[in-house]
CSV table of C-alpha atoms (C1' of nucleotides) in Angstrom, one decimal:
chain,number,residue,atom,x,y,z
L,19,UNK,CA,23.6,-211.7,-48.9
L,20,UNK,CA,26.0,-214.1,-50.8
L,21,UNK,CA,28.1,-212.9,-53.5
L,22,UNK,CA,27.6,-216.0,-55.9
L,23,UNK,CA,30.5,-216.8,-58.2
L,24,UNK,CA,30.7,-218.6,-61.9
L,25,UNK,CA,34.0,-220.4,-62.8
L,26,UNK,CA,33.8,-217.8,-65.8
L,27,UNK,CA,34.0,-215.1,-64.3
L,28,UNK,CA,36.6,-215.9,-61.7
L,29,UNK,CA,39.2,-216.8,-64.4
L,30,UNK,CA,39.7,-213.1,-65.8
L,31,UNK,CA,40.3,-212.1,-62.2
L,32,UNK,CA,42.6,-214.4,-61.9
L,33,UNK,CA,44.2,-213.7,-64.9
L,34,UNK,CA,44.6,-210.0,-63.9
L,35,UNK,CA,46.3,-211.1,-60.8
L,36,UNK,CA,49.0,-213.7,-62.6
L,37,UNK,CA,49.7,-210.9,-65.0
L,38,UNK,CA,50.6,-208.5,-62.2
L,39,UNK,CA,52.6,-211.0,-60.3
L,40,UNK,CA,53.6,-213.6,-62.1
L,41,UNK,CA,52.8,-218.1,-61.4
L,42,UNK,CA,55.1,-217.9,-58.7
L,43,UNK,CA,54.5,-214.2,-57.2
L,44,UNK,CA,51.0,-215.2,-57.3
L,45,UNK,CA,50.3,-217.3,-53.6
L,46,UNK,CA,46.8,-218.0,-52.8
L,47,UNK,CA,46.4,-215.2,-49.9
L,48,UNK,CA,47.2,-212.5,-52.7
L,49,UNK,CA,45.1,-214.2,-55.0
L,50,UNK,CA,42.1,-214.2,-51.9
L,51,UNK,CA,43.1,-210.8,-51.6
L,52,UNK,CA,42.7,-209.3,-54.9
L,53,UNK,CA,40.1,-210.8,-56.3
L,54,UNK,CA,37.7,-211.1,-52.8
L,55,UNK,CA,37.2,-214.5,-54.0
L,56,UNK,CA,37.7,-217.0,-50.7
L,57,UNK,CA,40.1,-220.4,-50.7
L,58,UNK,CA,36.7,-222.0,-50.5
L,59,UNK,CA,35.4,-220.9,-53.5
L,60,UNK,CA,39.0,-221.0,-55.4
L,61,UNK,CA,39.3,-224.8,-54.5
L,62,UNK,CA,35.7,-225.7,-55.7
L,63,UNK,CA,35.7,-224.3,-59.3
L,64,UNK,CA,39.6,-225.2,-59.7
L,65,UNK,CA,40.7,-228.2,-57.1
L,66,UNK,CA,43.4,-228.7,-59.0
L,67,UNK,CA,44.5,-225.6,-57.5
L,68,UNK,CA,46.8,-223.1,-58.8
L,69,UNK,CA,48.0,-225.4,-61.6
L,70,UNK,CA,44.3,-225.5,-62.7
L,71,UNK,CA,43.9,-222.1,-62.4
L,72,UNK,CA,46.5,-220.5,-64.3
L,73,UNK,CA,45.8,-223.3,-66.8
L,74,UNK,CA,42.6,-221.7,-67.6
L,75,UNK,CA,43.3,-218.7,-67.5
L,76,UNK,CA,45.7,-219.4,-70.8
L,77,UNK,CA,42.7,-221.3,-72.0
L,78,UNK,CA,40.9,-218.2,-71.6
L,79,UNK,CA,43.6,-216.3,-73.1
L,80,UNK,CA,44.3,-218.5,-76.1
L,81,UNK,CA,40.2,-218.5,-76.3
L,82,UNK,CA,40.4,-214.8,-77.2
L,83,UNK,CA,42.8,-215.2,-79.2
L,84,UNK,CA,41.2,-217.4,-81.4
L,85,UNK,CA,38.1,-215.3,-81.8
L,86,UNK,CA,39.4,-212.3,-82.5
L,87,UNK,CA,42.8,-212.3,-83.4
L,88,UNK,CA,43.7,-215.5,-85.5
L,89,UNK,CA,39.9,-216.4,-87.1
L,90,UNK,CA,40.0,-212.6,-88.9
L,91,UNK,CA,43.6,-213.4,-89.8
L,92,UNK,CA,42.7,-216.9,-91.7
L,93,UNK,CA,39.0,-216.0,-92.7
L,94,UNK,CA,38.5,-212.7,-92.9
L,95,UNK,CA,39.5,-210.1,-95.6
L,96,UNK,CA,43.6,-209.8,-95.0
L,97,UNK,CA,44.3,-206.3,-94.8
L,98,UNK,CA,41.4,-205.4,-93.1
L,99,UNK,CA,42.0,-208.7,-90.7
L,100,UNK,CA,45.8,-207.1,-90.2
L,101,UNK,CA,44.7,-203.3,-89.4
L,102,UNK,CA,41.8,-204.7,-87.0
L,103,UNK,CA,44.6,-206.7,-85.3
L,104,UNK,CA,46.8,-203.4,-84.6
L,105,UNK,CA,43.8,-202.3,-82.9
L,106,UNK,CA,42.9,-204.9,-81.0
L,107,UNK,CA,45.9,-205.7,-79.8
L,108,UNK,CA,46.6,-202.6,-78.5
L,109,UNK,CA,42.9,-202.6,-76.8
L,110,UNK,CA,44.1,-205.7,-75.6
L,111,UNK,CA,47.5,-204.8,-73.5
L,112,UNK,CA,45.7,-201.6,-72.9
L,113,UNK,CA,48.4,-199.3,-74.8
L,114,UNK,CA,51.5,-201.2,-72.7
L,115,UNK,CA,49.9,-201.0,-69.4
L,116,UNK,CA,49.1,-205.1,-69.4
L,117,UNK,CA,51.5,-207.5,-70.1
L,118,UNK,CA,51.7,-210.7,-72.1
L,119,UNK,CA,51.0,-213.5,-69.6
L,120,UNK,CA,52.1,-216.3,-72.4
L,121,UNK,CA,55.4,-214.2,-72.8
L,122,UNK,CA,55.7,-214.0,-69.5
L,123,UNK,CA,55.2,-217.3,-68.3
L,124,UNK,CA,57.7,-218.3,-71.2
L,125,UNK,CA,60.9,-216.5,-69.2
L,126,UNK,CA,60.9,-218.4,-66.2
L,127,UNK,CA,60.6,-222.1,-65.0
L,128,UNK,CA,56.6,-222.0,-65.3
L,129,UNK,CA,57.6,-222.9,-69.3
L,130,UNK,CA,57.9,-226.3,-68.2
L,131,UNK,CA,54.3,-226.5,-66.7
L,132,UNK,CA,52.9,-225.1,-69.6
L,133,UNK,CA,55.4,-225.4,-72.7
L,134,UNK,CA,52.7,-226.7,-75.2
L,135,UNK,CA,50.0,-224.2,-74.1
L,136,UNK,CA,52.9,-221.6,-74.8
L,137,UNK,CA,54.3,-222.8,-78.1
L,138,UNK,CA,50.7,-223.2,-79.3
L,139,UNK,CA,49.8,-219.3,-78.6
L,140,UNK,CA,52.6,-218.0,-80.9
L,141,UNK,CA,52.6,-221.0,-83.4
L,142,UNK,CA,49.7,-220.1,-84.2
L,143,UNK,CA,49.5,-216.3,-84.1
L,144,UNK,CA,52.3,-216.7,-86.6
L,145,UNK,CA,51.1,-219.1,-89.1
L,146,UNK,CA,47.7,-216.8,-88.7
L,147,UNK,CA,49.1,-213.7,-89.4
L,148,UNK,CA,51.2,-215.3,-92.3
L,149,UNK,CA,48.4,-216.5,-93.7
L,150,UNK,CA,46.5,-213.4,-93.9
L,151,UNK,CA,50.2,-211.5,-95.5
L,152,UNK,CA,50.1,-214.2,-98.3
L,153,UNK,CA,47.1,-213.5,-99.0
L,154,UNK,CA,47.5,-209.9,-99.2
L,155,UNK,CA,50.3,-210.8,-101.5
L,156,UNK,CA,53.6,-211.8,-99.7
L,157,UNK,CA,55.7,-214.7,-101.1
L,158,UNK,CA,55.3,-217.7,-98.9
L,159,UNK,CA,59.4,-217.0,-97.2
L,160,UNK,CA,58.4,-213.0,-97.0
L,161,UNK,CA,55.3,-213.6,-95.0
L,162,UNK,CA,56.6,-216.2,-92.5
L,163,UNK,CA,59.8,-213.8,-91.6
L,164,UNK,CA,57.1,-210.6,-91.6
L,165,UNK,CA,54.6,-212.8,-89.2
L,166,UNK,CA,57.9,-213.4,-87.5
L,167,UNK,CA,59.0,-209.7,-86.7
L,168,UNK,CA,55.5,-208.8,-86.1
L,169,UNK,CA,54.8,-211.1,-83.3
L,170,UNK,CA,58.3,-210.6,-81.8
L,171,UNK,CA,57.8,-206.8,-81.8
L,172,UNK,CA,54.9,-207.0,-79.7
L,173,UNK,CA,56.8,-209.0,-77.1
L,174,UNK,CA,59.6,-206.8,-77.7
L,175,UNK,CA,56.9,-203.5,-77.3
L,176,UNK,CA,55.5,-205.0,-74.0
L,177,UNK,CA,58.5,-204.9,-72.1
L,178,UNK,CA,60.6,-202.4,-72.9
L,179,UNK,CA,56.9,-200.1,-72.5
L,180,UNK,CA,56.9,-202.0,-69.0
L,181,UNK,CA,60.5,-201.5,-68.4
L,182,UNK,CA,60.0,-197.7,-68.9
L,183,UNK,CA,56.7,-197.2,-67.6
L,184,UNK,CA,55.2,-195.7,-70.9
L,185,UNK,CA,52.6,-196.9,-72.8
L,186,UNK,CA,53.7,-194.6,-75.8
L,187,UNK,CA,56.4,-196.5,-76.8
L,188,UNK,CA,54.2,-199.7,-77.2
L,189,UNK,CA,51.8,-197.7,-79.3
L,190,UNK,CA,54.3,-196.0,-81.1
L,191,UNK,CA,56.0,-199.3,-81.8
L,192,UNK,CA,52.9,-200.7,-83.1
L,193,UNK,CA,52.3,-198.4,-85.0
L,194,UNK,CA,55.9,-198.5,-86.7
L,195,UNK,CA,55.6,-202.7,-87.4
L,196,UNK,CA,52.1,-202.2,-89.1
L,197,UNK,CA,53.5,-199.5,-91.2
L,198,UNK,CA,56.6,-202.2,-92.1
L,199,UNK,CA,53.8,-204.9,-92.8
L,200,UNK,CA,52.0,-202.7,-94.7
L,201,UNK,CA,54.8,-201.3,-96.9
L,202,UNK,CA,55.5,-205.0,-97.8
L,203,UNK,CA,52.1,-206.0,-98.9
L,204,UNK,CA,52.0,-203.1,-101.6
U,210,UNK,CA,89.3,-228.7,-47.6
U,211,UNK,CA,87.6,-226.1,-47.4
U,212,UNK,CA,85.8,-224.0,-50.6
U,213,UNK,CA,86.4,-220.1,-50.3
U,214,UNK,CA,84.3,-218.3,-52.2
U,215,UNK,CA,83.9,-214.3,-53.0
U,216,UNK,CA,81.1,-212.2,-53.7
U,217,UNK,CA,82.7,-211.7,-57.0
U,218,UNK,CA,82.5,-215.5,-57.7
U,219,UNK,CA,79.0,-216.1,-56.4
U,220,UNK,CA,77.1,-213.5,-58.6
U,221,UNK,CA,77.3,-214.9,-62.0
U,222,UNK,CA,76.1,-218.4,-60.2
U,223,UNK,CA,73.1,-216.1,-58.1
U,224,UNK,CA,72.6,-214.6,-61.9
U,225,UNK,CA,71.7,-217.9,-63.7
U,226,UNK,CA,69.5,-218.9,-60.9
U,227,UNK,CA,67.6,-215.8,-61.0
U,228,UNK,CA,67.2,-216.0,-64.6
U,229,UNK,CA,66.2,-219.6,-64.5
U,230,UNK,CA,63.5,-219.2,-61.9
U,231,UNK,CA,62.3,-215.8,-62.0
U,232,UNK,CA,63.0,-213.6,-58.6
U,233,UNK,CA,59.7,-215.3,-56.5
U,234,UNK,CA,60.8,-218.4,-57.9
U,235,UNK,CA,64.1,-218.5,-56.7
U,236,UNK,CA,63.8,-219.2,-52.9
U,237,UNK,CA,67.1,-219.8,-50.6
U,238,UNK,CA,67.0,-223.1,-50.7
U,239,UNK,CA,67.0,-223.8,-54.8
U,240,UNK,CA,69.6,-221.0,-54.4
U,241,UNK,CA,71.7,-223.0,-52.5
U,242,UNK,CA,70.8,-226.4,-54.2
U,243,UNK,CA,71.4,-225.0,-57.2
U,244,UNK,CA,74.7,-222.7,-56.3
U,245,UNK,CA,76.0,-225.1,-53.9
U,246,UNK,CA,76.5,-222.2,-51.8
U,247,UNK,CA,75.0,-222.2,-47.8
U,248,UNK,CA,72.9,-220.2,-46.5
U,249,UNK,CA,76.0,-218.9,-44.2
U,250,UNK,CA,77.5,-217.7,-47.0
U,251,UNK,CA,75.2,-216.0,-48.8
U,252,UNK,CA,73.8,-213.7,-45.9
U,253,UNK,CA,77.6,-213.1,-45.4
U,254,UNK,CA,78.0,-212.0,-48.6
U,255,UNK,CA,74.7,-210.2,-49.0
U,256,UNK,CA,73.8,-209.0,-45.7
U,257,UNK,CA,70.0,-207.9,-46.9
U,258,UNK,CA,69.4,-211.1,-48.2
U,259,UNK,CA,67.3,-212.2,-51.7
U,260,UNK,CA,66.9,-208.5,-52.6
U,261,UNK,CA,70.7,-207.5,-52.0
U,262,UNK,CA,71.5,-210.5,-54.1
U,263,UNK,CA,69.2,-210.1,-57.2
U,264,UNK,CA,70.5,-206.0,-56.8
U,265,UNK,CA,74.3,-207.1,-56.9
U,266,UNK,CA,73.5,-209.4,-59.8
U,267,UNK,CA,72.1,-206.0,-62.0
U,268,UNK,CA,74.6,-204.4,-61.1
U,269,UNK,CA,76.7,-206.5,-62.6
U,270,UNK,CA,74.8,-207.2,-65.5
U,271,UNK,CA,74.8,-202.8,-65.7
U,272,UNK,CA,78.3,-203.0,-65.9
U,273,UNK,CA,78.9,-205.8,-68.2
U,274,UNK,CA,76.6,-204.4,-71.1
U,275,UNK,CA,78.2,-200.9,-70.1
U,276,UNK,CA,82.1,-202.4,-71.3
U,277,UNK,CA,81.0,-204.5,-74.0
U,278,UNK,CA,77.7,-202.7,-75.8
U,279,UNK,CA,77.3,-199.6,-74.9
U,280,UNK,CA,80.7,-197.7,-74.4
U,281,UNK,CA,82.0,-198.5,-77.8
U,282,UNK,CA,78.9,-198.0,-79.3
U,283,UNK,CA,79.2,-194.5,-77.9
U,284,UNK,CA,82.7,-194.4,-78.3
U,285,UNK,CA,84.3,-196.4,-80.8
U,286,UNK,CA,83.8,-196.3,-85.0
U,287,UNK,CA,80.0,-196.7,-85.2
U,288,UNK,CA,79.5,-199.3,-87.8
U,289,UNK,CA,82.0,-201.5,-86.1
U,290,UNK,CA,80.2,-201.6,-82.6
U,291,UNK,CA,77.0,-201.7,-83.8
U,292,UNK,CA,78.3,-205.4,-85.9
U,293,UNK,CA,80.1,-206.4,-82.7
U,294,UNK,CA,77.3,-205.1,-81.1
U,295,UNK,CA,74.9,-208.2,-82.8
U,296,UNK,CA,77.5,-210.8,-82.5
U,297,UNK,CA,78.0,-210.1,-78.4
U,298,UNK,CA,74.7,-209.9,-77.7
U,299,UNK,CA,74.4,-212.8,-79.8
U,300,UNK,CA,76.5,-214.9,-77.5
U,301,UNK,CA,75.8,-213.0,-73.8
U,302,UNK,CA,72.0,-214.4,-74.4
U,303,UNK,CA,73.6,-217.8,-75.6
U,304,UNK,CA,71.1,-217.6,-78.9
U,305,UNK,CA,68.3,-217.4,-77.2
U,306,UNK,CA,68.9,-220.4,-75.0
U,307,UNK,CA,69.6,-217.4,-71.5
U,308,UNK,CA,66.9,-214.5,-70.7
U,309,UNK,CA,67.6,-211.3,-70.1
U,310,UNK,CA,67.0,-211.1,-66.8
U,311,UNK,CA,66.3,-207.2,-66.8
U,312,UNK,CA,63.1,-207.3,-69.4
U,313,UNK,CA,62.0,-210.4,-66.9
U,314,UNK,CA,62.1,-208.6,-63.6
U,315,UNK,CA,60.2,-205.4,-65.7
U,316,UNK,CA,57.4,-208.3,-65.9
U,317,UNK,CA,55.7,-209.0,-63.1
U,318,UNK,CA,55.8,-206.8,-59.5
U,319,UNK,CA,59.3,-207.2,-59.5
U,320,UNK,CA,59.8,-204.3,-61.1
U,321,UNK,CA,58.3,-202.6,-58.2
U,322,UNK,CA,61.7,-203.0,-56.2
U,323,UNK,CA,64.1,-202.1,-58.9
U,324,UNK,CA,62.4,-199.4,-61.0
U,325,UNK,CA,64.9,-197.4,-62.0
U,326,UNK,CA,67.6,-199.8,-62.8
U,327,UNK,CA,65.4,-201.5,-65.2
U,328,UNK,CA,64.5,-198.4,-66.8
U,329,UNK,CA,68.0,-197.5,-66.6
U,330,UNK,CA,69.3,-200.5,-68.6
U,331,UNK,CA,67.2,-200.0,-71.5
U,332,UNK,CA,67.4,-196.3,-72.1
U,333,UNK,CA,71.7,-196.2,-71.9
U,334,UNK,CA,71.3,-199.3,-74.2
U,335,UNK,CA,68.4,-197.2,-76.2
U,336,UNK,CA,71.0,-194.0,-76.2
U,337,UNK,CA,74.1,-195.8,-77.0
U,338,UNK,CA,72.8,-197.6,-79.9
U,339,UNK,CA,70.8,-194.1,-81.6
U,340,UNK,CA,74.5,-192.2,-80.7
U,341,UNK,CA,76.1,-195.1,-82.9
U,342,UNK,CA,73.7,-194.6,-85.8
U,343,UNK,CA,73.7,-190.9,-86.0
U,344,UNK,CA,77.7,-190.8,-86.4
U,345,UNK,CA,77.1,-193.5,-88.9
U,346,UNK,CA,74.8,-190.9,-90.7
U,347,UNK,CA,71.4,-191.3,-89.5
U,348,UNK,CA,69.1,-188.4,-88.8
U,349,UNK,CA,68.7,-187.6,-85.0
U,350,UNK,CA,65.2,-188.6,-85.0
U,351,UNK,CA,65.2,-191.7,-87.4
U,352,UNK,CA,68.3,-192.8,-85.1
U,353,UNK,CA,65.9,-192.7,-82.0
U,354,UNK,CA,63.3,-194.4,-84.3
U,355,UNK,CA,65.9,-197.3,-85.1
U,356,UNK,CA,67.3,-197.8,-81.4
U,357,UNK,CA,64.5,-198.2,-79.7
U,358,UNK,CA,63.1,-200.7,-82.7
U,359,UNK,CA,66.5,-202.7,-82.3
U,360,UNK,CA,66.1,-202.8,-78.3
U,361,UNK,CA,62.7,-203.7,-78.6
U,362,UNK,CA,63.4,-206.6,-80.8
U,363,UNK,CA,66.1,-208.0,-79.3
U,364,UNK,CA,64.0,-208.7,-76.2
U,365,UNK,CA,61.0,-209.7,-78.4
U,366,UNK,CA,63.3,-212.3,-79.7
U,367,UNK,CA,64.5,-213.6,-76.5
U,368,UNK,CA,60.5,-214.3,-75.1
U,369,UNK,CA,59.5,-215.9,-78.9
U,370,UNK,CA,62.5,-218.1,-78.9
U,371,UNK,CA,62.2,-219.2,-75.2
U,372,UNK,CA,58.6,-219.9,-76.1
U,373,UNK,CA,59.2,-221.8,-79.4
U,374,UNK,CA,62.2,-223.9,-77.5
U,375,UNK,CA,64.2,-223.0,-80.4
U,376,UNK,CA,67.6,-220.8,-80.6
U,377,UNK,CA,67.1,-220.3,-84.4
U,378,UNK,CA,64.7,-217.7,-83.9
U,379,UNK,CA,66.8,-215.1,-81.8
U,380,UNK,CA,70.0,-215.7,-84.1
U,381,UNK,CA,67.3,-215.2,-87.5
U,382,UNK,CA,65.9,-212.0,-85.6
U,383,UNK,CA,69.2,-210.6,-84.5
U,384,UNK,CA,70.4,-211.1,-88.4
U,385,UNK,CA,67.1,-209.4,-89.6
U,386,UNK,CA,67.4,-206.3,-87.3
U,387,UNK,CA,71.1,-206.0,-87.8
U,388,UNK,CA,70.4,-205.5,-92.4
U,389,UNK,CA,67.1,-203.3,-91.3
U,390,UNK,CA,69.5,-201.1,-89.2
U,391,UNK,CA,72.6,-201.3,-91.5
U,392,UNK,CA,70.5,-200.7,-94.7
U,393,UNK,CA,69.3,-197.6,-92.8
U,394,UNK,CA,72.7,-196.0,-92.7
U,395,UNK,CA,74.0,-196.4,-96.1
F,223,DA,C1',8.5,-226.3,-45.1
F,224,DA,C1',11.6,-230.0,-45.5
F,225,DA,C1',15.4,-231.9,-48.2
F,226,DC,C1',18.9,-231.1,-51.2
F,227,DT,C1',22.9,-229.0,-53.2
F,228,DA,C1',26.1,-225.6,-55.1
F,229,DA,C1',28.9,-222.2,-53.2
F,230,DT,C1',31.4,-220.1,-49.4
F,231,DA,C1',34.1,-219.2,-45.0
F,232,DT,C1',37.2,-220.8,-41.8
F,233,DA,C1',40.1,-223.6,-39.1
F,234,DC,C1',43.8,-226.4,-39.7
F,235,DC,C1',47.7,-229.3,-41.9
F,236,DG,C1',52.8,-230.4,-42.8
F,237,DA,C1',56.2,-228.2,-45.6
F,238,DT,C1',58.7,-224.5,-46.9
F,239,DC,C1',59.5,-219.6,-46.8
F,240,DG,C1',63.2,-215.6,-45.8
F,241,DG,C1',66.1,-214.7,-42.2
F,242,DT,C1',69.0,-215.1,-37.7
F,243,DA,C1',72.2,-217.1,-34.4
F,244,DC,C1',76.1,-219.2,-33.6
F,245,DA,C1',79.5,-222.7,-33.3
F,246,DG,C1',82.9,-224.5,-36.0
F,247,DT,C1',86.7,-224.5,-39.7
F,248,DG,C1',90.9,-223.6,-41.8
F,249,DG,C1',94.3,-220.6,-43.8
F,250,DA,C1',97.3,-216.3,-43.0
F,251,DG,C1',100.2,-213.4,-39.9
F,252,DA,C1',102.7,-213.0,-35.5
P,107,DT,C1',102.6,-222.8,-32.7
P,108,DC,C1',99.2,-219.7,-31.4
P,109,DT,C1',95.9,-216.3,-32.5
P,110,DC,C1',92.9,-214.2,-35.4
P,111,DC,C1',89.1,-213.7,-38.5
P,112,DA,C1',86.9,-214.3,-42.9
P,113,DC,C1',84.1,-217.8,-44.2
P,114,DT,C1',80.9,-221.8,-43.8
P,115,DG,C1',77.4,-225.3,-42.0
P,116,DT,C1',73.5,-226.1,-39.3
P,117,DA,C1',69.9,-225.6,-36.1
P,118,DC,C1',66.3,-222.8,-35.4
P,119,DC,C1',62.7,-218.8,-35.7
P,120,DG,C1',57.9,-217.0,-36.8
P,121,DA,C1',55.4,-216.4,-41.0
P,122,DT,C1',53.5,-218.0,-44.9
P,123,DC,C1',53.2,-221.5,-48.4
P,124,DG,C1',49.7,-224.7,-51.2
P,125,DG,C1',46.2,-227.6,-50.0
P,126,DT,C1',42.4,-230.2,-47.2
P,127,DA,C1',38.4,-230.8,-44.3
P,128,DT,C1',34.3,-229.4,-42.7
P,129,DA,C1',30.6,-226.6,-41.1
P,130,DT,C1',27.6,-223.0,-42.7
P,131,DT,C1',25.0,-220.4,-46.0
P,132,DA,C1',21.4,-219.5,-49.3
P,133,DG,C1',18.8,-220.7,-53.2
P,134,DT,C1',16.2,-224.5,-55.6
P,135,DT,C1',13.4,-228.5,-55.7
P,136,DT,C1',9.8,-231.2,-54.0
DNA sequence: AAACTAATATACCGATCGGTACAGTGGAGA
DNA sequence: TCTCCACTGTACCGATCGGTATATTAGTTT
């Protein structure tokens, strides 16, 4: 028996296993290690090697993103769009317990590698989310500064939640920025 | 001639390096390269090596933000620290253009070797700050609300700004949290 | 069943890792 | 001036790094 692998569903293991230890804290025997997938097999499906992989996995990120995050945001009913991304997002991190790979990869040197990749992610969760506040009736200024705060929260939720090891205050800190958004679109 | 150092010189220099490279990131050598300190030096100074050094450099951080933010917040007239509170933090973190090096390390598996001064950190900042606000007339519980809203967003700030390349954003965000807090006490 | 091919495991590469050992080096005190 | 010692530079250690080469495996095609 052969355990046969597709490049999709390598890249969320290896997306798991960047999150937990960051581009650099991430070496190919952990990688082997965690996600029982061989060099072999790593080297096939990405031989630009770890570049290539952690490249994808933002692709796969920023993927997600799209779909259900930033589409509902610009297409989608506003309010509802807004209150479904709450939700989601905090699906998403898993209440704290996952971090922001973009964010994270944003701190340190692996910026440089991936600085457009990373200024596209938030660029565009902002205008998104703008969008969707204008429409819900936000002056143009209002809604960029809201889409602003809301996406810096998040950040801002993810690691002080990691810092103290409890996913209540990312919930709870969600839950306080879409009250704020809310309050301003009435 | 010969360059004498001291531990007490070589930590802010170990500090920047950390924060530029992230702890897996920054091996010996870019520390030296970087530091322009040998490796004889180092392990003379730091006997247990990479984790000694990233653990002075905390420690030092600890004791900075204890002086400057979060003894006179606890201490001195409350409106006044929390406004010299903005404009210090404001310039430690350079507007946005230096991480905090604490919220990085909570991350990734760094974390895993200095658990409880990260979490430290953050709840004496958390603490400080809601002290401040209840003696400038908040309610114990809104004042718990607020800190850990202006903690969280100060780090958001730092990861959106890093990301966008651009210092405007944690200087506009710093602003924007100091009126929500101020307007909160009046 | 033979030939082909995508996927995998493994041995191996030079470079670099964190860390150690130790021989200077040079300024301060006797 | 001689001794001492905190400090520094460098050679070296085994382990691991990211990456390559290649043989093997197991379906699929013919």
């Amino acid at each position: 028996m052969k355990t046969v692998y597709e490049r999709a569903d390598i890249v969320p293991l290896l997306a798991e296993t960047f999150r937990e230890l960051g581009y650099e804290g991430a070496t190919l025997s952990r990688i082997t290690e965690r996600t029982g997938i061989g060099k072999g097999s790593l080297y096939h499906f990405f031989p630009g090697g770890k570049e290539e992989m952690a490249g994808a996995v933002l692709a796969d990120i920023d993927a997600w993103f799209e779909q259900a995050i930033y589409r509902p945001l610009r297409n989608d009913d506003a309010r509802q769009a807004i209150a479904a991304m709450w939700v989601n997002v905090n699906d998403y991190f898993r209440a704290g317990g996952r971090i922001c790979l973009v964010g994270a990869f944003a701190l340190d040197d692996t910026r440089a590698r991936f600085s457009s990749e990373i200024a596209d992610y938030f660029i565009r969760w902002i205008e998104a989310l703008s969008s969707a506040l204008m429409r819900a009736g936000c002056a143009e200024t209002e809604a960029q500064t809201l889409a602003e705060e809301g996406v810096c929260g998040i950040q801002g939720a993810l690691v002080l939640s990691r810092a103290l090891r409890d996913g209540k205050v990312f919930t709870r800190s969600l839950e306080a920025l879409g009250n704020r958004l809310e309050a301003a679109t009435r």
